[in-house]
Amino acid sequence: MAALVVRASGRLLLKTAKCSAAGGLVADRFGSWNSLQGAKRYLLTEDVLQLHKFQEKKLESEYKIYGQKDEFFRTIEEKLANNTLILKNELVNLLYLCQSKNEIELVKRTIYRYHEENRNRAFGEFRFGPIFMRLCYELDLEAVALELIKDQTLKGFFGDNTSFNILMNMLFEKGHYEDALEVLLEMDRENVRFSQDTYLLAFAICYKLNNPESWKIVNQLLEDKHLQRYELSRRTQYFVVALALKQNDFIKAHYYFSQLQHTESIVYDNLKILLLAAFGNLKNLVQTLEKASKIDTSFVRKPSFCKDVLTAARKKLEVNPHLIIQFEETITKLNVSGQINELTLDDLLCEVPHPKGYKMQLLKELKRSQRTLRPLQSFLLTD
């Protein structure tokens, strides 16, 4: 992706020209850490995607119209053929009743007709865009979703940030980073408000593309006055630090890393090692690893380090024979104690976090009797 970044009336105006997609290994001083191939690429949680809730609504719609789906679809076909008004509830039901890639064509035609009839009317609080994006998510139709969201004749139909965020997440998951960036640009052109999820997606996409142009985009977004309304989430800052390291902008990487409160996070631990290596603070790097290897109590979390990060650190240590010996001895200890992680830093950055309420749900599960599987409180009262 080659991009020309220009300030204009919008938050960010980028004129893009297609070229070969970034992929494979990007060779620089951090070597294998720059692999763009990860295990799974997730960013948004179920709280945002709401795919389970979408499935529930589909089942509810199928139940209500049981045995009449074919007749309903014929009614929609006739309305399209006779240029008859499409009602809001008809489009809603059609979105929830669509089950296959063949039926998506009828959905598309109905969306175009509905928008043509209602483009000058406010849709109120109801938003069709997120439902359509979840449908495309379910049917693996990211190309269809991308086609419609970029179609200017449908401008305003996808007027909410949730529609754009779901599509960017879908494209990110499939590894289509170029297309995901196009969605971000379209979102900006249509002046759709960016949310915290949007900024997370934007920085993650730029991290994956990992080129000078994407780094320019990140810097512009960091200066965006709209971003100042939000406090950057920890995950978003991780992506900024990681991309800054890839782009050899160590000052910016250190600045955003310093904004992070020290936390028991494997990503934090690994980024710290990369920063020490980047600044040539090799003695401190080895001491940090040695300290981690000496933790022998179960009451304190043992830091875990990624193989690719340790490989990158070792390359920097090769210039110091004394330190490299200490490093290798420490790595052996870490390996024996199970503190070497098989996942790459890239995998960890893109790992989906637990949704909101996860810990509370876990506590509820723990409060069940192991014998009866009933809630523990009820079990104690009746047993």
Short mmCIF file of C-alpha atoms in Angstrom, two decimals:
data_model
loop_
_atom_site.label_atom_id
_atom_site.label_comp_id
_atom_site.label_asym_id
_atom_site.label_seq_id
_atom_site.Cartn_x
_atom_site.Cartn_y
_atom_site.Cartn_z
CA MET A 1 0.00 0.00 0.00
CA ALA A 2 1.43 3.30 -1.04
CA ALA A 3 -0.28 6.30 0.46
CA LEU A 4 -0.06 10.05 0.26
CA VAL A 5 -1.12 11.58 3.54
CA VAL A 6 -2.62 15.04 3.29
CA ARG A 7 -4.44 17.22 5.81
CA ALA A 8 -7.88 18.32 4.66
CA SER A 9 -11.34 19.19 6.00
CA GLY A 10 -11.78 15.73 7.52
CA ARG A 11 -9.80 14.22 10.35
CA LEU A 12 -7.64 12.33 7.95
CA LEU A 13 -7.59 12.34 4.16
CA LEU A 14 -5.51 9.71 2.46
CA LYS A 15 -5.29 9.09 -1.26
CA THR A 16 -4.29 5.49 -1.72
CA ALA A 17 -2.83 3.51 -4.57
CA LYS A 18 -2.78 -0.28 -4.55
CA CYS A 19 0.44 -2.23 -4.63
CA SER A 20 1.51 -5.64 -3.35
CA ALA A 21 0.16 -6.43 0.11
CA ALA A 22 2.53 -6.58 3.04
CA GLY A 23 3.11 -10.18 4.03
CA GLY A 24 5.61 -12.83 4.98
CA LEU A 25 8.61 -11.57 6.85
CA VAL A 26 9.56 -7.92 6.99
CA ALA A 27 13.31 -7.84 7.43
CA ASP A 28 14.69 -5.29 9.83
CA ARG A 29 16.66 -5.19 13.02
CA PHE A 30 13.99 -7.11 14.91
CA GLY A 31 14.10 -10.03 12.50
CA SER A 32 11.51 -12.76 13.00
CA TRP A 33 9.45 -10.65 15.38
CA ASN A 34 8.14 -8.82 12.31
CA SER A 35 6.32 -11.83 10.92
CA LEU A 36 2.90 -10.74 9.70
CA GLN A 37 1.63 -14.29 10.06
CA GLY A 38 -0.12 -14.88 13.38
CA ALA A 39 -2.19 -17.72 14.77
CA LYS A 40 -5.49 -15.85 14.92
CA ARG A 41 -6.20 -12.19 14.43
CA TYR A 42 -8.95 -10.91 16.68
CA LEU A 43 -9.44 -7.45 18.10
CA LEU A 44 -13.02 -6.75 19.15
CA THR A 45 -14.76 -8.68 21.90
CA GLU A 46 -18.19 -10.28 21.75
CA ASP A 47 -19.52 -7.27 23.68
CA VAL A 48 -18.95 -5.23 20.52
CA LEU A 49 -19.52 -7.82 17.80
CA GLN A 50 -22.66 -9.28 19.47
CA LEU A 51 -22.67 -12.28 17.15
CA HIS A 52 -24.34 -14.47 19.76
CA LYS A 53 -27.15 -11.97 20.21
CA PHE A 54 -27.48 -11.85 16.41
CA GLN A 55 -27.91 -15.63 16.36
CA GLU A 56 -30.60 -15.40 19.01
CA LYS A 57 -32.50 -12.82 16.97
CA LYS A 58 -32.23 -15.05 13.89
CA LEU A 59 -33.73 -17.98 15.77
CA GLU A 60 -36.49 -15.77 17.13
CA SER A 61 -37.32 -14.49 13.63
CA GLU A 62 -37.33 -18.03 12.19
CA TYR A 63 -39.68 -19.16 14.95
CA LYS A 64 -42.13 -16.34 14.31
CA ILE A 65 -42.33 -17.03 10.58
CA TYR A 66 -41.99 -20.82 10.76
CA GLY A 67 -43.24 -22.46 7.57
CA GLN A 68 -43.80 -19.11 5.83
CA LYS A 69 -40.25 -18.11 4.89
CA ASP A 70 -40.62 -18.97 1.19
CA GLU A 71 -43.87 -17.00 1.00
CA PHE A 72 -42.21 -14.02 2.72
CA PHE A 73 -39.30 -14.08 0.27
CA ARG A 74 -41.75 -14.24 -2.68
CA THR A 75 -43.54 -11.18 -1.25
CA ILE A 76 -40.28 -9.24 -1.17
CA GLU A 77 -39.46 -10.33 -4.73
CA GLU A 78 -42.88 -9.14 -5.92
CA LYS A 79 -42.48 -5.79 -4.16
CA LEU A 80 -39.12 -5.26 -5.85
CA ALA A 81 -40.56 -6.22 -9.24
CA ASN A 82 -43.62 -3.97 -8.84
CA ASN A 83 -41.68 -1.07 -7.32
CA THR A 84 -43.79 -1.30 -4.15
CA LEU A 85 -42.74 0.37 -0.89
CA ILE A 86 -40.47 -1.77 1.31
CA LEU A 87 -41.34 -1.48 5.00
CA LYS A 88 -38.75 -1.24 7.78
CA ASN A 89 -39.89 -4.45 9.47
CA GLU A 90 -39.71 -6.31 6.16
CA LEU A 91 -36.05 -5.37 5.71
CA VAL A 92 -35.30 -6.25 9.34
CA ASN A 93 -36.91 -9.67 9.00
CA LEU A 94 -35.16 -10.29 5.69
CA LEU A 95 -31.77 -9.60 7.29
CA TYR A 96 -32.45 -12.05 10.10
CA LEU A 97 -33.97 -14.73 7.84
CA CYS A 98 -31.14 -14.76 5.29
CA GLN A 99 -29.33 -18.09 5.61
CA SER A 100 -27.12 -18.47 2.56
CA LYS A 101 -24.91 -16.72 0.04
CA ASN A 102 -27.63 -17.23 -2.57
CA GLU A 103 -30.18 -15.34 -0.49
CA ILE A 104 -27.79 -12.42 0.09
CA GLU A 105 -28.52 -11.14 -3.43
CA LEU A 106 -32.15 -10.54 -2.48
CA VAL A 107 -30.96 -8.77 0.68
CA LYS A 108 -28.69 -6.50 -1.37
CA ARG A 109 -31.45 -5.54 -3.81
CA THR A 110 -33.82 -4.82 -0.94
CA ILE A 111 -31.26 -2.64 0.84
CA TYR A 112 -30.71 -0.57 -2.30
CA ARG A 113 -34.48 -0.15 -2.79
CA TYR A 114 -35.12 0.71 0.86
CA HIS A 115 -32.31 3.27 0.94
CA GLU A 116 -33.53 4.83 -2.31
CA GLU A 117 -36.99 5.24 -0.81
CA ASN A 118 -35.76 6.52 2.55
CA ARG A 119 -32.46 8.30 1.86
CA ASN A 120 -33.98 11.66 2.84
CA ARG A 121 -35.61 10.34 6.00
CA ALA A 122 -34.04 9.75 9.37
CA PHE A 123 -33.98 6.08 10.29
CA GLY A 124 -34.48 7.02 13.94
CA GLU A 125 -32.66 4.97 16.54
CA PHE A 126 -32.75 1.77 14.47
CA ARG A 127 -29.57 0.92 12.55
CA PHE A 128 -29.57 -1.61 9.73
CA GLY A 129 -25.81 -1.49 9.12
CA PRO A 130 -24.63 -3.54 12.11
CA ILE A 131 -27.20 -6.28 11.38
CA PHE A 132 -26.03 -6.54 7.78
CA MET A 133 -22.36 -6.64 8.87
CA ARG A 134 -23.07 -9.41 11.37
CA LEU A 135 -24.89 -11.33 8.64
CA CYS A 136 -21.84 -11.00 6.37
CA TYR A 137 -19.62 -12.04 9.28
CA GLU A 138 -21.68 -15.20 9.73
CA LEU A 139 -21.67 -16.08 6.01
CA ASP A 140 -18.01 -15.12 5.35
CA LEU A 141 -19.08 -12.40 2.92
CA GLU A 142 -16.52 -9.71 3.68
CA ALA A 143 -16.25 -8.87 -0.03
CA VAL A 144 -20.00 -8.14 -0.22
CA ALA A 145 -19.84 -6.04 2.95
CA LEU A 146 -16.88 -4.08 1.57
CA GLU A 147 -18.68 -3.54 -1.74
CA LEU A 148 -21.77 -2.05 -0.10
CA ILE A 149 -20.06 0.09 2.49
CA LYS A 150 -17.95 1.77 -0.22
CA ASP A 151 -20.89 2.26 -2.61
CA GLN A 152 -21.70 5.97 -2.65
CA THR A 153 -25.32 5.32 -3.62
CA LEU A 154 -25.73 3.84 -0.14
CA LYS A 155 -24.08 6.76 1.62
CA GLY A 156 -25.74 7.21 5.00
CA PHE A 157 -27.06 3.67 5.25
CA PHE A 158 -23.95 2.68 7.19
CA GLY A 159 -23.82 5.92 9.16
CA ASP A 160 -22.71 4.39 12.47
CA ASN A 161 -19.21 3.49 13.64
CA THR A 162 -20.31 -0.02 14.69
CA SER A 163 -20.87 -1.08 11.06
CA PHE A 164 -17.40 0.10 10.05
CA ASN A 165 -15.77 -1.41 13.14
CA ILE A 166 -17.35 -4.84 12.60
CA LEU A 167 -16.23 -4.88 8.97
CA MET A 168 -12.68 -3.77 9.82
CA ASN A 169 -12.49 -6.50 12.45
CA MET A 170 -13.75 -9.07 9.93
CA LEU A 171 -11.17 -8.02 7.35
CA PHE A 172 -8.43 -7.92 9.99
CA GLU A 173 -9.31 -11.45 11.09
CA LYS A 174 -9.04 -12.66 7.47
CA GLY A 175 -5.69 -10.88 7.02
CA HIS A 176 -7.05 -8.35 4.50
CA TYR A 177 -5.24 -5.36 6.00
CA GLU A 178 -5.26 -3.27 2.82
CA ASP A 179 -9.04 -3.54 2.57
CA ALA A 180 -9.42 -2.84 6.27
CA LEU A 181 -7.50 0.40 5.77
CA GLU A 182 -9.82 1.28 2.88
CA VAL A 183 -12.78 0.92 5.24
CA LEU A 184 -11.09 3.26 7.73
CA LEU A 185 -10.55 5.81 4.96
CA GLU A 186 -14.17 5.52 3.82
CA MET A 187 -15.31 6.00 7.40
CA ASP A 188 -13.27 9.20 7.59
CA ARG A 189 -14.55 10.46 4.22
CA GLU A 190 -18.13 10.04 5.42
CA ASN A 191 -17.30 11.84 8.69
CA VAL A 192 -18.49 8.94 10.81
CA ARG A 193 -17.42 9.46 14.41
CA PHE A 194 -14.43 7.38 15.48
CA SER A 195 -14.86 5.39 18.69
CA GLN A 196 -12.23 3.84 20.96
CA ASP A 197 -12.74 0.59 19.06
CA THR A 198 -12.06 2.43 15.80
CA TYR A 199 -8.73 3.74 17.07
CA LEU A 200 -7.75 0.29 18.30
CA LEU A 201 -8.56 -1.16 14.87
CA ALA A 202 -6.76 1.67 13.07
CA PHE A 203 -3.52 1.24 15.03
CA ALA A 204 -3.68 -2.55 14.72
CA ILE A 205 -4.20 -2.36 10.95
CA CYS A 206 -1.28 0.04 10.58
CA TYR A 207 0.83 -2.24 12.77
CA LYS A 208 0.10 -5.14 10.42
CA LEU A 209 0.83 -3.13 7.27
CA ASN A 210 4.08 -1.91 8.86
CA ASN A 211 5.28 0.56 6.27
CA PRO A 212 6.27 4.25 6.36
CA GLU A 213 2.85 5.32 5.11
CA SER A 214 0.99 3.45 7.86
CA TRP A 215 3.37 4.98 10.41
CA LYS A 216 2.41 8.44 9.08
CA ILE A 217 -1.23 7.55 9.57
CA VAL A 218 -0.55 6.51 13.17
CA ASN A 219 1.23 9.77 13.89
CA GLN A 220 -1.63 11.78 12.41
CA LEU A 221 -4.19 9.84 14.43
CA LEU A 222 -2.19 10.40 17.61
CA GLU A 223 -2.41 14.13 16.94
CA ASP A 224 -6.13 13.94 16.12
CA LYS A 225 -8.11 16.25 18.40
CA HIS A 226 -10.98 13.74 18.38
CA LEU A 227 -8.68 11.15 19.97
CA GLN A 228 -8.05 13.48 22.90
CA ARG A 229 -11.59 12.73 24.14
CA TYR A 230 -10.49 9.21 24.90
CA GLU A 231 -7.79 7.73 27.05
CA LEU A 232 -5.87 5.31 24.89
CA SER A 233 -6.61 1.77 25.99
CA ARG A 234 -3.70 -0.42 27.04
CA ARG A 235 -4.12 -2.62 23.95
CA THR A 236 -4.05 0.43 21.68
CA GLN A 237 -0.86 1.67 23.32
CA TYR A 238 0.72 -1.75 22.88
CA PHE A 239 0.15 -1.52 19.12
CA VAL A 240 1.61 2.01 19.02
CA VAL A 241 4.74 0.90 20.90
CA ALA A 242 5.13 -2.25 18.77
CA LEU A 243 4.82 -0.35 15.48
CA ALA A 244 7.15 2.40 16.70
CA LEU A 245 9.76 -0.28 17.38
CA LYS A 246 9.25 -1.75 13.93
CA GLN A 247 9.70 1.69 12.40
CA ASN A 248 12.84 2.30 14.51
CA ASP A 249 11.22 5.31 16.17
CA PHE A 250 12.57 4.35 19.57
CA ILE A 251 11.89 7.74 21.17
CA LYS A 252 8.17 7.48 20.46
CA ALA A 253 8.16 3.81 21.47
CA HIS A 254 9.75 4.71 24.81
CA TYR A 255 7.35 7.63 25.33
CA TYR A 256 4.18 5.55 24.90
CA PHE A 257 5.66 2.64 26.84
CA SER A 258 6.38 5.01 29.71
CA GLN A 259 2.70 6.03 29.71
CA LEU A 260 1.76 2.45 30.57
CA GLN A 261 1.46 1.57 34.22
CA HIS A 262 3.54 -1.46 35.10
CA THR A 263 1.27 -4.46 34.93
CA GLU A 264 1.49 -8.21 35.09
CA SER A 265 1.14 -8.59 31.36
CA ILE A 266 3.14 -10.82 29.07
CA VAL A 267 2.90 -8.23 26.30
CA TYR A 268 4.29 -5.56 28.64
CA ASP A 269 7.20 -7.84 29.65
CA ASN A 270 8.13 -8.60 26.05
CA LEU A 271 7.89 -5.00 24.86
CA LYS A 272 10.20 -4.03 27.72
CA ILE A 273 12.82 -6.53 26.50
CA LEU A 274 12.58 -5.17 22.94
CA LEU A 275 12.96 -1.59 24.19
CA LEU A 276 16.05 -2.47 26.23
CA ALA A 277 17.51 -4.15 23.14
CA ALA A 278 16.63 -1.18 20.92
CA PHE A 279 18.41 1.29 23.22
CA GLY A 280 21.40 -1.02 23.67
CA ASN A 281 20.78 -1.37 27.40
CA LEU A 282 22.04 -4.94 27.23
CA LYS A 283 23.23 -5.36 30.83
CA ASN A 284 19.82 -4.32 32.13
CA LEU A 285 18.19 -6.65 29.60
CA VAL A 286 20.09 -9.69 30.91
CA GLN A 287 19.48 -8.66 34.52
CA THR A 288 15.74 -8.39 33.83
CA LEU A 289 15.66 -11.92 32.42
CA GLU A 290 17.78 -13.26 35.30
CA LYS A 291 15.45 -11.71 37.86
CA ALA A 292 12.46 -13.32 36.12
CA SER A 293 14.17 -16.73 36.14
CA LYS A 294 14.74 -16.60 39.92
CA ILE A 295 11.06 -16.32 40.86
CA ASP A 296 10.35 -19.64 42.59
CA THR A 297 7.09 -19.01 44.41
CA SER A 298 3.58 -19.76 43.23
CA PHE A 299 2.30 -16.54 44.86
CA VAL A 300 4.01 -14.33 42.27
CA ARG A 301 3.34 -14.50 38.56
CA LYS A 302 6.33 -15.73 36.61
CA PRO A 303 7.04 -13.49 33.59
CA SER A 304 6.86 -15.27 30.26
CA PHE A 305 8.87 -14.36 27.17
CA CYS A 306 8.24 -15.07 23.48
CA LYS A 307 10.84 -17.00 21.50
CA ASP A 308 10.88 -14.43 18.70
CA VAL A 309 11.51 -11.60 21.17
CA LEU A 310 14.39 -13.51 22.78
CA THR A 311 15.82 -14.25 19.33
CA ALA A 312 15.78 -10.55 18.51
CA ALA A 313 17.43 -9.74 21.84
CA ARG A 314 20.13 -12.38 21.30
CA LYS A 315 21.16 -10.76 17.99
CA LYS A 316 21.84 -7.52 19.83
CA LEU A 317 23.88 -9.36 22.49
CA GLU A 318 26.19 -11.07 20.02
CA VAL A 319 28.58 -8.11 20.21
CA ASN A 320 29.21 -8.84 23.91
CA PRO A 321 30.68 -12.37 24.51
CA HIS A 322 30.42 -12.07 28.31
CA LEU A 323 26.75 -11.05 28.28
CA ILE A 324 25.81 -13.61 25.65
CA ILE A 325 27.02 -16.40 27.96
CA GLN A 326 24.91 -15.04 30.83
CA PHE A 327 21.99 -14.68 28.43
CA GLU A 328 22.19 -18.30 27.24
CA GLU A 329 22.40 -19.60 30.83
CA THR A 330 19.37 -17.54 31.79
CA ILE A 331 17.39 -18.73 28.77
CA THR A 332 18.08 -22.33 29.82
CA LYS A 333 16.66 -21.59 33.28
CA LEU A 334 13.60 -19.87 31.80
CA ASN A 335 13.00 -22.81 29.50
CA VAL A 336 13.21 -25.32 32.36
CA SER A 337 10.74 -23.28 34.44
CA GLY A 338 8.29 -23.03 31.53
CA GLN A 339 8.74 -19.30 31.03
CA ILE A 340 9.36 -19.43 27.27
CA ASN A 341 6.13 -18.83 25.38
CA GLU A 342 5.50 -20.60 22.08
CA LEU A 343 3.24 -17.78 20.89
CA THR A 344 4.78 -14.82 19.08
CA LEU A 345 4.38 -11.26 20.26
CA ASP A 346 2.20 -10.74 17.19
CA ASP A 347 -0.13 -13.52 18.41
CA LEU A 348 -0.38 -11.98 21.85
CA LEU A 349 -1.09 -8.48 20.56
CA CYS A 350 -4.00 -9.77 18.50
CA GLU A 351 -5.36 -12.15 21.11
CA VAL A 352 -8.98 -11.35 21.94
CA PRO A 353 -9.43 -10.28 25.57
CA HIS A 354 -12.15 -11.71 27.77
CA PRO A 355 -15.49 -9.87 27.36
CA LYS A 356 -16.93 -7.65 30.05
CA GLY A 357 -18.35 -9.58 32.97
CA TYR A 358 -16.15 -12.61 32.28
CA LYS A 359 -14.66 -12.72 35.79
CA MET A 360 -18.08 -12.36 37.38
CA GLN A 361 -19.42 -15.20 35.23
CA LEU A 362 -16.40 -17.30 36.20
CA LEU A 363 -17.11 -16.67 39.88
CA LYS A 364 -20.71 -17.74 39.36
CA GLU A 365 -19.52 -20.98 37.78
CA LEU A 366 -17.13 -21.60 40.70
CA LYS A 367 -20.03 -21.17 43.11
CA ARG A 368 -21.71 -24.28 41.70
CA SER A 369 -21.59 -27.53 43.61
CA GLN A 370 -19.11 -29.93 42.00
CA ARG A 371 -21.42 -32.85 42.91
CA THR A 372 -24.83 -31.55 41.85
CA LEU A 373 -23.78 -28.78 39.41
CA ARG A 374 -26.47 -26.65 41.10
CA PRO A 375 -25.75 -23.15 42.45
CA LEU A 376 -23.74 -23.57 45.66
CA GLN A 377 -26.05 -21.36 47.77
CA SER A 378 -29.09 -23.43 46.80
CA PHE A 379 -27.13 -26.65 47.38
CA LEU A 380 -26.14 -25.63 50.92
CA LEU A 381 -29.71 -24.70 51.80
CA THR A 382 -31.24 -27.97 50.63
CA ASP A 383 -28.60 -30.62 51.15
#
